Amino acid sequence: MKYDKNFIEKIERQYGLPCYVFDEDAFRENYCDLRNTLKRYYSKYEIAYSYKTNYAPAICKIVKEMGGYAEVVSDMEYAIAKKIGYESSMIVYNGPFKGELLEEHLLNGGIVNIDNMKEIRRIIAFSEKVEKCFNVGIRVNINVGQSFVSRFGIDADSDDLKYAVELINNSKYLKLIGLHCHIGQARNLVAWKSRTEQILQLADKYIEGTPKYLDLGSGMFGKMDEVMASQFTSAIPSYEDYAEVTAKIVYDHYRNLPEEERPILFTEPGTTVDNKYVDLIAQIACLKKIKGKSFGVINASIHNLGDVCTSVSLPIEVVHYSDCSNRDFDAHDFVGYTCLEQDVAYSNYNKGIADSDYLIFGNVGGYSNVDKPPFILPQCAMIGVSNGESYLIKRRETVEDILLTYIV
Ligand SMILES: *Cc1c(COP(=O)(O)O)cnc(C)c1O
């Protein structure tokens, strides 16, 4: 989005600063681009939006309106999906720590991907108690060349997966209908191709007949500004590139089946669809120089921006507060309002800055507002913009909000 001083001052008056700005129109366009690109290769492709990356109800509702599923990993996220009107059949319940709403979800015909052996026994026991049949999926743990041992799912490289499938097949009420996998920090095409090929092999081996769905999880790069893309060691794949190592391979595998018998293919984008479409407008609170080093203290913190700002330099745009001519061109670290030394939101900005300038940090849609602790200051507001009109997504928090759960 493009920002000017008038627009920012209007936001400041209405909602206060800092403030998140969600670009609804661009979000919709990117969402459709991802979905349509994969659907061109495999018509039964569906998006299950990862709530943990940003569960702002306004955003989740847009996903719902565009036909997306909800991907949740806790009772809290499940409750949010329900609250905005999702049927259980459109909710994918994943994660290593499912709460007590899992049983309700099963009774309502929801999609569940089992993470571990204990969960299988829990679901079997429940099915026997209520004497009802449930369709379930398993999250498989495979290696796609990542440099760490993932702790999620059931190990496909030991006897565990075979044993898990036997438990399900031998149970009276459970049927295995899908497989899931998700590996973080493996966003390249080689890893995605491996993921797709392995899940197809495992489905052929372990699922009787054709699966109802295959879920490849998330971890695709989304679109990003060049200043950000250039900080990664390899080129950022396009959706077309990802489609060729996912949807195309799945299509080739099931091409001889009539369309209605082919499995649904899910991916679970969070950051891919939300990162680029939220900015944070912050402001310089004061400039200082200490032992030759220049700092700009800002009215936000790394907790507002999310962890990503500590590993890459976010795209940043400066809107001048005044037309004062003596801007400071030293390399500034933009540091947060907290009292933490590590609260560095941006290092070495040297394009000229003056007191009270506005800083707009881009690419903060995922793991930002949902990951902000009530540390030192309450959370700021979030607004959406569509067709040039702004609307409130989340009001700024107050001290009363923070104290609500404490006994005062
Ligand atoms: C975190 C997570 C996602 C979303 O991943 P991002 O690529 O970071 O958006 C999707 N599915 C599961 C199971 C996850 O744990």
Short mmCIF file of C-alpha atoms and ligand atoms in Angstrom, two decimals:
data_model
loop_
_atom_site.label_atom_id
_atom_site.label_comp_id
_atom_site.label_asym_id
_atom_site.label_seq_id
_atom_site.Cartn_x
_atom_site.Cartn_y
_atom_site.Cartn_z
CA MET A 1 0.00 0.00 0.00
CA LYS A 2 1.01 3.59 -0.49
CA TYR A 3 0.91 5.85 2.53
CA ASP A 4 0.84 9.61 2.84
CA LYS A 5 0.85 11.83 5.86
CA ASN A 6 -2.84 12.75 5.69
CA PHE A 7 -3.91 9.12 5.66
CA ILE A 8 -1.61 8.27 8.57
CA GLU A 9 -2.82 11.22 10.62
CA LYS A 10 -6.40 10.16 10.03
CA ILE A 11 -5.58 6.66 11.27
CA GLU A 12 -3.79 8.13 14.27
CA ARG A 13 -6.83 10.21 15.22
CA GLN A 14 -9.27 7.35 14.76
CA TYR A 15 -7.37 4.34 16.07
CA GLY A 16 -4.08 5.51 17.58
CA LEU A 17 -0.52 4.55 16.59
CA PRO A 18 1.08 2.16 16.10
CA CYS A 19 -1.55 0.47 13.97
CA TYR A 20 -1.69 -2.60 11.76
CA VAL A 21 -3.13 -2.06 8.30
CA PHE A 22 -4.58 -5.03 6.44
CA ASP A 23 -4.82 -4.59 2.67
CA GLU A 24 -7.98 -6.56 2.01
CA ASP A 25 -8.08 -6.16 -1.75
CA ALA A 26 -4.49 -7.30 -2.25
CA PHE A 27 -5.06 -10.18 0.19
CA ARG A 28 -8.04 -11.38 -1.85
CA GLU A 29 -6.15 -11.09 -5.10
CA ASN A 30 -3.17 -13.09 -3.83
CA TYR A 31 -5.43 -15.71 -2.23
CA CYS A 32 -7.22 -16.24 -5.55
CA ASP A 33 -3.93 -16.34 -7.41
CA LEU A 34 -2.57 -19.14 -5.18
CA ARG A 35 -5.82 -21.11 -5.25
CA ASN A 36 -6.45 -20.74 -8.98
CA THR A 37 -2.86 -21.55 -9.93
CA LEU A 38 -2.97 -24.90 -8.09
CA LYS A 39 -6.54 -25.59 -9.19
CA ARG A 40 -5.49 -25.29 -12.82
CA TYR A 41 -3.32 -28.36 -12.30
CA TYR A 42 -5.67 -30.20 -9.95
CA SER A 43 -9.28 -29.09 -9.73
CA LYS A 44 -9.81 -30.61 -6.28
CA TYR A 45 -7.19 -28.42 -4.64
CA GLU A 46 -8.38 -26.52 -1.55
CA ILE A 47 -6.84 -24.02 0.86
CA ALA A 48 -7.08 -24.64 4.61
CA TYR A 49 -6.06 -21.33 6.17
CA SER A 50 -3.65 -21.63 9.10
CA TYR A 51 -5.33 -19.80 11.99
CA LYS A 52 -2.24 -19.68 14.15
CA THR A 53 -0.52 -17.24 11.78
CA ASN A 54 -3.32 -14.69 12.08
CA TYR A 55 -6.73 -15.52 13.49
CA ALA A 56 -8.18 -12.01 13.27
CA PRO A 57 -11.86 -12.90 12.67
CA ALA A 58 -12.18 -10.32 9.89
CA ILE A 59 -9.46 -12.13 7.93
CA CYS A 60 -10.83 -15.60 8.71
CA LYS A 61 -14.25 -14.48 7.48
CA ILE A 62 -12.81 -13.38 4.14
CA VAL A 63 -11.19 -16.81 3.77
CA LYS A 64 -14.51 -18.45 4.60
CA GLU A 65 -16.37 -16.28 2.12
CA MET A 66 -13.87 -17.30 -0.58
CA GLY A 67 -14.55 -20.96 0.13
CA GLY A 68 -11.45 -21.75 2.20
CA TYR A 69 -11.31 -24.31 5.00
CA ALA A 70 -10.07 -23.43 8.51
CA GLU A 71 -6.89 -25.14 9.75
CA VAL A 72 -6.75 -25.07 13.56
CA VAL A 73 -4.32 -26.50 16.10
CA SER A 74 -6.07 -25.87 19.42
CA ASP A 75 -9.47 -25.62 21.05
CA MET A 76 -9.06 -21.85 21.02
CA GLU A 77 -8.61 -21.70 17.27
CA TYR A 78 -11.36 -24.28 16.79
CA ALA A 79 -13.71 -22.08 18.82
CA ILE A 80 -12.83 -19.05 16.69
CA ALA A 81 -13.64 -20.97 13.50
CA LYS A 82 -16.95 -22.06 15.01
CA LYS A 83 -17.71 -18.55 16.18
CA ILE A 84 -17.43 -17.16 12.67
CA GLY A 85 -19.79 -19.83 11.41
CA TYR A 86 -17.74 -22.74 10.11
CA GLU A 87 -19.31 -26.18 9.81
CA SER A 88 -17.05 -28.87 11.29
CA SER A 89 -16.71 -30.49 7.88
CA MET A 90 -14.78 -27.38 6.76
CA ILE A 91 -12.44 -27.36 9.77
CA VAL A 92 -9.16 -29.30 9.75
CA TYR A 93 -8.11 -29.98 13.36
CA ASN A 94 -4.33 -30.58 13.50
CA GLY A 95 -1.64 -30.21 16.10
CA PRO A 96 0.13 -32.13 18.87
CA PHE A 97 -2.13 -30.98 21.69
CA LYS A 98 -5.80 -31.21 20.83
CA GLY A 99 -8.22 -30.10 23.49
CA GLU A 100 -11.51 -31.44 24.69
CA LEU A 101 -13.40 -30.01 21.71
CA LEU A 102 -11.84 -32.73 19.55
CA GLU A 103 -14.66 -35.11 20.49
CA GLU A 104 -17.35 -32.59 19.55
CA HIS A 105 -15.52 -32.00 16.28
CA LEU A 106 -15.53 -35.75 15.53
CA LEU A 107 -19.21 -36.06 16.35
CA ASN A 108 -19.92 -33.23 13.90
CA GLY A 109 -18.03 -34.90 11.06
CA GLY A 110 -14.94 -32.69 11.25
CA ILE A 111 -11.56 -33.42 9.68
CA VAL A 112 -8.91 -34.63 12.15
CA ASN A 113 -5.28 -35.40 11.55
CA ILE A 114 -3.90 -37.59 14.33
CA ASP A 115 -0.50 -36.58 15.69
CA ASN A 116 0.45 -39.48 17.95
CA MET A 117 -0.37 -42.96 19.26
CA LYS A 118 -2.07 -41.69 22.39
CA GLU A 119 -4.47 -39.69 20.26
CA ILE A 120 -5.39 -42.81 18.28
CA ARG A 121 -6.20 -44.65 21.50
CA ARG A 122 -8.20 -41.65 22.71
CA ILE A 123 -10.30 -41.57 19.55
CA ILE A 124 -10.80 -45.34 19.50
CA ALA A 125 -11.96 -45.26 23.13
CA PHE A 126 -14.36 -42.42 22.36
CA SER A 127 -15.78 -44.14 19.28
CA GLU A 128 -16.45 -47.26 21.33
CA LYS A 129 -18.10 -45.26 24.06
CA VAL A 130 -20.49 -43.45 21.71
CA GLU A 131 -20.65 -46.33 19.21
CA LYS A 132 -20.14 -44.03 16.24
CA CYS A 133 -17.95 -44.28 13.13
CA PHE A 134 -15.32 -41.62 12.54
CA ASN A 135 -13.16 -40.87 9.53
CA VAL A 136 -9.64 -39.87 10.52
CA GLY A 137 -6.34 -38.86 8.97
CA ILE A 138 -2.79 -39.31 10.22
CA ARG A 139 -0.04 -36.75 10.21
CA VAL A 140 2.99 -38.61 8.90
CA ASN A 141 6.50 -37.66 9.85
CA ILE A 142 8.76 -37.87 6.80
CA ASN A 143 12.12 -36.47 5.91
CA VAL A 144 12.20 -34.10 2.94
CA GLY A 145 15.85 -33.17 3.30
CA GLN A 146 15.40 -30.71 6.13
CA SER A 147 18.30 -30.28 8.53
CA PHE A 148 16.47 -31.22 11.73
CA VAL A 149 14.33 -34.01 13.16
CA SER A 150 10.73 -32.84 13.16
CA ARG A 151 8.82 -33.75 16.29
CA PHE A 152 5.39 -33.80 14.67
CA GLY A 153 3.26 -36.69 13.46
CA ILE A 154 3.88 -40.41 13.43
CA ASP A 155 7.23 -41.69 12.17
CA ALA A 156 6.96 -43.14 8.67
CA ASP A 157 10.54 -44.43 8.86
CA SER A 158 9.97 -46.79 11.79
CA ASP A 159 7.26 -49.38 12.47
CA ASP A 160 5.17 -46.72 14.20
CA LEU A 161 3.16 -45.72 11.15
CA LYS A 162 2.42 -49.34 10.22
CA TYR A 163 1.33 -50.01 13.79
CA ALA A 164 -0.83 -46.86 13.88
CA VAL A 165 -2.61 -47.87 10.68
CA GLU A 166 -3.17 -51.38 12.07
CA LEU A 167 -4.69 -49.94 15.23
CA ILE A 168 -7.13 -47.91 13.15
CA ASN A 169 -7.94 -50.72 10.72
CA ASN A 170 -8.52 -53.18 13.55
CA SER A 171 -10.77 -50.80 15.44
CA LYS A 172 -14.51 -51.20 15.09
CA TYR A 173 -15.45 -47.61 14.26
CA LEU A 174 -12.47 -45.81 12.73
CA LYS A 175 -11.60 -45.46 9.09
CA LEU A 176 -8.37 -43.98 7.77
CA ILE A 177 -9.27 -41.64 4.92
CA GLY A 178 -6.42 -39.16 4.65
CA LEU A 179 -2.78 -38.34 5.27
CA HIS A 180 -1.23 -35.07 6.33
CA CYS A 181 2.28 -33.76 6.64
CA HIS A 182 3.72 -30.36 7.36
CA ILE A 183 7.37 -29.45 7.65
CA GLY A 184 8.43 -25.97 8.61
CA GLN A 185 11.63 -24.36 7.35
CA ALA A 186 11.70 -26.40 4.12
CA ARG A 187 10.23 -24.02 1.59
CA ASN A 188 12.27 -25.01 -1.49
CA LEU A 189 10.92 -26.90 -4.50
CA VAL A 190 13.05 -30.02 -3.96
CA ALA A 191 11.57 -30.44 -0.47
CA TRP A 192 8.04 -29.88 -1.79
CA LYS A 193 8.47 -32.43 -4.57
CA SER A 194 9.74 -34.95 -2.05
CA ARG A 195 6.81 -34.21 0.26
CA THR A 196 4.29 -34.80 -2.54
CA GLU A 197 5.92 -37.99 -3.78
CA GLN A 198 6.26 -39.46 -0.33
CA ILE A 199 2.70 -38.74 0.72
CA LEU A 200 1.40 -40.40 -2.48
CA GLN A 201 3.56 -43.48 -1.82
CA LEU A 202 2.35 -43.67 1.77
CA ALA A 203 -1.27 -43.25 0.69
CA ASP A 204 -0.90 -46.09 -1.84
CA LYS A 205 0.64 -48.26 0.83
CA TYR A 206 -1.56 -47.55 3.83
CA ILE A 207 -4.98 -46.33 2.71
CA GLU A 208 -7.52 -48.84 1.47
CA GLY A 209 -8.93 -47.59 -1.83
CA THR A 210 -8.52 -43.95 -2.75
CA PRO A 211 -7.94 -41.46 0.06
CA LYS A 212 -10.58 -38.80 0.62
CA TYR A 213 -7.87 -36.19 1.04
CA LEU A 214 -4.16 -35.59 1.06
CA ASP A 215 -2.90 -32.60 3.00
CA LEU A 216 0.58 -31.29 2.25
CA GLY A 217 0.66 -28.71 5.03
CA SER A 218 2.31 -25.39 4.53
CA GLY A 219 5.65 -23.72 4.07
CA MET A 220 5.45 -22.14 0.62
CA PHE A 221 7.00 -18.74 0.18
CA GLY A 222 4.42 -16.10 -0.56
CA LYS A 223 4.97 -13.06 -2.71
CA MET A 224 7.30 -10.49 -1.23
CA ASP A 225 8.96 -7.21 -2.03
CA GLU A 226 12.30 -7.40 -3.80
CA VAL A 227 14.18 -5.93 -0.81
CA MET A 228 13.00 -8.89 1.22
CA ALA A 229 13.34 -11.57 -1.48
CA SER A 230 16.96 -10.56 -2.09
CA GLN A 231 17.85 -11.54 1.48
CA PHE A 232 17.17 -15.23 0.85
CA THR A 233 20.00 -17.33 -0.56
CA SER A 234 17.88 -18.92 -3.28
CA ALA A 235 15.26 -17.49 -5.62
CA ILE A 236 11.70 -17.35 -4.30
CA PRO A 237 9.56 -19.89 -6.24
CA SER A 238 6.32 -18.72 -7.86
CA TYR A 239 2.94 -20.36 -7.23
CA GLU A 240 3.30 -21.89 -10.69
CA ASP A 241 6.61 -23.47 -9.58
CA TYR A 242 4.98 -24.88 -6.44
CA ALA A 243 1.98 -26.13 -8.43
CA GLU A 244 4.28 -28.19 -10.64
CA VAL A 245 5.76 -30.08 -7.67
CA THR A 246 2.44 -30.54 -5.86
CA ALA A 247 -0.86 -30.31 -7.77
CA LYS A 248 0.60 -31.56 -11.06
CA ILE A 249 2.16 -34.66 -9.49
CA VAL A 250 -1.05 -35.44 -7.62
CA TYR A 251 -3.03 -35.02 -10.83
CA ASP A 252 -0.72 -37.41 -12.69
CA HIS A 253 -1.12 -39.95 -9.91
CA TYR A 254 -4.93 -39.94 -9.99
CA ARG A 255 -5.59 -38.95 -13.60
CA ASN A 256 -7.26 -42.26 -14.46
CA LEU A 257 -9.91 -41.84 -11.79
CA PRO A 258 -13.08 -39.88 -12.46
CA GLU A 259 -12.82 -36.45 -10.90
CA GLU A 260 -15.36 -37.13 -8.14
CA GLU A 261 -13.30 -40.07 -6.88
CA ARG A 262 -10.02 -38.18 -6.69
CA PRO A 263 -8.89 -37.04 -3.25
CA ILE A 264 -9.10 -33.43 -2.17
CA LEU A 265 -5.63 -31.93 -2.10
CA PHE A 266 -5.08 -29.45 0.72
CA THR A 267 -2.28 -27.12 1.53
CA GLU A 268 -2.42 -25.02 4.69
CA PRO A 269 -1.06 -21.58 3.89
CA GLY A 270 -0.78 -19.00 6.62
CA THR A 271 2.14 -16.69 5.92
CA THR A 272 1.85 -17.43 2.18
CA VAL A 273 -1.50 -15.68 2.11
CA ASP A 274 -1.28 -13.16 4.95
CA ASN A 275 2.33 -11.97 5.36
CA LYS A 276 2.57 -9.39 2.62
CA TYR A 277 -0.85 -7.89 3.25
CA VAL A 278 -0.38 -6.44 6.71
CA ASP A 279 1.80 -3.42 7.48
CA LEU A 280 2.55 -1.80 10.81
CA ILE A 281 2.60 1.99 10.99
CA ALA A 282 4.94 3.09 13.75
CA GLN A 283 6.55 6.39 14.62
CA ILE A 284 9.91 7.63 15.82
CA ALA A 285 9.56 8.52 19.50
CA CYS A 286 13.08 9.90 19.85
CA LEU A 287 16.49 9.83 18.21
CA LYS A 288 19.63 9.34 20.23
CA LYS A 289 23.32 8.80 19.74
CA ILE A 290 25.34 6.76 22.23
CA LYS A 291 29.08 6.25 21.99
CA GLY A 292 28.87 7.00 18.28
CA LYS A 293 25.96 4.64 17.57
CA SER A 294 22.63 6.03 16.37
CA PHE A 295 19.27 4.80 17.59
CA GLY A 296 15.70 5.63 16.70
CA VAL A 297 13.34 4.61 19.49
CA ILE A 298 9.96 3.68 18.00
CA ASN A 299 6.50 3.40 19.54
CA ALA A 300 6.31 -0.31 18.58
CA SER A 301 8.45 -3.36 19.35
CA ILE A 302 9.63 -6.65 17.86
CA HIS A 303 6.61 -8.15 19.60
CA ASN A 304 4.30 -6.17 17.34
CA LEU A 305 6.30 -7.02 14.22
CA GLY A 306 6.85 -10.69 14.94
CA ASP A 307 9.98 -12.79 15.07
CA VAL A 308 10.71 -12.46 11.37
CA CYS A 309 12.08 -8.93 11.86
CA THR A 310 14.96 -10.39 13.87
CA SER A 311 16.15 -12.60 11.01
CA VAL A 312 15.51 -10.42 7.93
CA SER A 313 15.23 -6.68 7.35
CA LEU A 314 11.55 -6.04 6.70
CA PRO A 315 10.56 -3.80 3.83
CA ILE A 316 10.34 -0.33 5.33
CA GLU A 317 8.88 2.92 4.07
CA VAL A 318 9.42 6.27 5.73
CA VAL A 319 6.82 9.03 5.62
CA HIS A 320 8.20 12.34 6.82
CA TYR A 321 6.44 13.97 9.71
CA SER A 322 7.70 17.43 8.80
CA ASP A 323 9.67 18.83 5.89
CA CYS A 324 12.63 19.69 8.12
CA SER A 325 15.75 19.63 5.98
CA ASN A 326 18.27 18.39 8.52
CA ARG A 327 17.61 14.69 8.35
CA ASP A 328 20.12 12.44 10.06
CA PHE A 329 21.82 10.07 7.61
CA ASP A 330 23.77 8.01 10.14
CA ALA A 331 22.98 4.31 10.23
CA HIS A 332 20.18 3.99 12.77
CA ASP A 333 18.95 0.95 14.60
CA PHE A 334 15.21 1.26 15.08
CA VAL A 335 14.64 -0.05 18.59
CA GLY A 336 11.41 -0.82 20.41
CA TYR A 337 9.70 0.79 23.38
CA THR A 338 10.48 -2.20 25.60
CA CYS A 339 13.40 -2.30 27.98
CA LEU A 340 15.02 -5.23 26.17
CA GLU A 341 18.37 -4.73 24.47
CA GLN A 342 17.39 -7.31 21.84
CA ASP A 343 14.31 -5.31 20.84
CA VAL A 344 15.83 -4.19 17.53
CA ALA A 345 13.17 -3.90 14.86
CA TYR A 346 15.49 -2.81 12.07
CA SER A 347 19.29 -2.46 11.82
CA ASN A 348 21.32 0.17 10.01
CA TYR A 349 18.76 2.36 8.34
CA ASN A 350 20.78 5.09 6.65
CA LYS A 351 18.45 6.84 4.23
CA GLY A 352 17.79 9.86 6.44
CA ILE A 353 15.47 10.15 9.39
CA ALA A 354 14.08 12.89 11.63
CA ASP A 355 12.23 12.88 14.91
CA SER A 356 8.54 11.86 14.67
CA ASP A 357 8.87 10.38 11.17
CA TYR A 358 6.47 7.54 10.44
CA LEU A 359 7.90 4.10 9.69
CA ILE A 360 5.79 1.60 7.81
CA PHE A 361 7.02 -1.95 8.25
CA GLY A 362 5.80 -4.37 5.59
CA ASN A 363 5.27 -8.13 5.59
CA VAL A 364 4.00 -8.49 9.14
CA GLY A 365 0.78 -10.43 8.49
CA GLY A 366 1.84 -13.72 10.08
CA TYR A 367 2.90 -14.48 13.66
CA SER A 368 2.64 -10.80 14.62
CA ASN A 369 -0.59 -9.59 16.26
CA VAL A 370 -1.29 -13.15 17.44
CA ASP A 371 2.16 -13.41 19.01
CA LYS A 372 2.18 -10.11 20.94
CA PRO A 373 2.38 -10.62 24.71
CA PRO A 374 0.92 -8.04 27.09
CA PHE A 375 4.49 -7.04 27.85
CA ILE A 376 5.09 -3.43 28.95
CA LEU A 377 2.27 -2.08 26.75
CA PRO A 378 -1.10 -3.42 25.52
CA GLN A 379 -1.55 -4.31 21.86
CA CYS A 380 -2.32 -1.65 19.26
CA ALA A 381 -5.28 -1.55 16.86
CA MET A 382 -5.65 -3.30 13.51
CA ILE A 383 -7.63 -1.87 10.64
CA GLY A 384 -8.52 -3.13 7.21
CA VAL A 385 -8.55 -1.09 4.03
CA SER A 386 -10.69 -1.93 1.01
CA ASN A 387 -11.48 0.34 -1.91
CA GLY A 388 -9.82 3.20 -0.07
CA GLU A 389 -12.15 2.85 2.93
CA SER A 390 -10.80 1.81 6.32
CA TYR A 391 -12.62 -0.25 8.93
CA LEU A 392 -11.74 -1.58 12.38
CA ILE A 393 -10.53 -5.19 12.75
CA LYS A 394 -9.31 -5.01 16.34
CA ARG A 395 -9.47 -2.02 18.63
CA ARG A 396 -6.43 -1.02 20.57
CA GLU A 397 -6.24 -2.80 23.93
CA THR A 398 -6.53 -0.94 27.22
CA VAL A 399 -5.04 -1.48 30.65
CA GLU A 400 -8.47 -2.77 31.70
CA ASP A 401 -8.27 -5.49 29.03
CA ILE A 402 -4.93 -6.61 30.42
CA LEU A 403 -6.16 -6.67 34.01
CA LEU A 404 -9.39 -8.48 33.18
CA THR A 405 -8.11 -11.89 34.22
CA TYR A 406 -6.11 -10.72 37.24
CA ILE A 407 -7.58 -10.28 40.70
CA VAL A 408 -7.00 -6.62 41.48
C1 LIG B 1 2.32 -23.45 11.21
C2 LIG B 1 1.53 -24.39 10.39
C3 LIG B 1 1.03 -23.99 9.14
C4 LIG B 1 1.31 -22.62 8.53
O1 LIG B 1 2.65 -22.50 8.20
P1 LIG B 1 3.30 -21.19 7.56
O2 LIG B 1 3.98 -21.66 6.34
O3 LIG B 1 4.25 -20.65 8.57
O4 LIG B 1 2.23 -20.23 7.27
C5 LIG B 1 0.25 -24.91 8.45
N1 LIG B 1 -0.01 -26.15 8.95
C6 LIG B 1 0.48 -26.56 10.15
C7 LIG B 1 0.16 -27.92 10.62
C8 LIG B 1 1.26 -25.70 10.90
O5 LIG B 1 1.73 -26.12 12.09
#
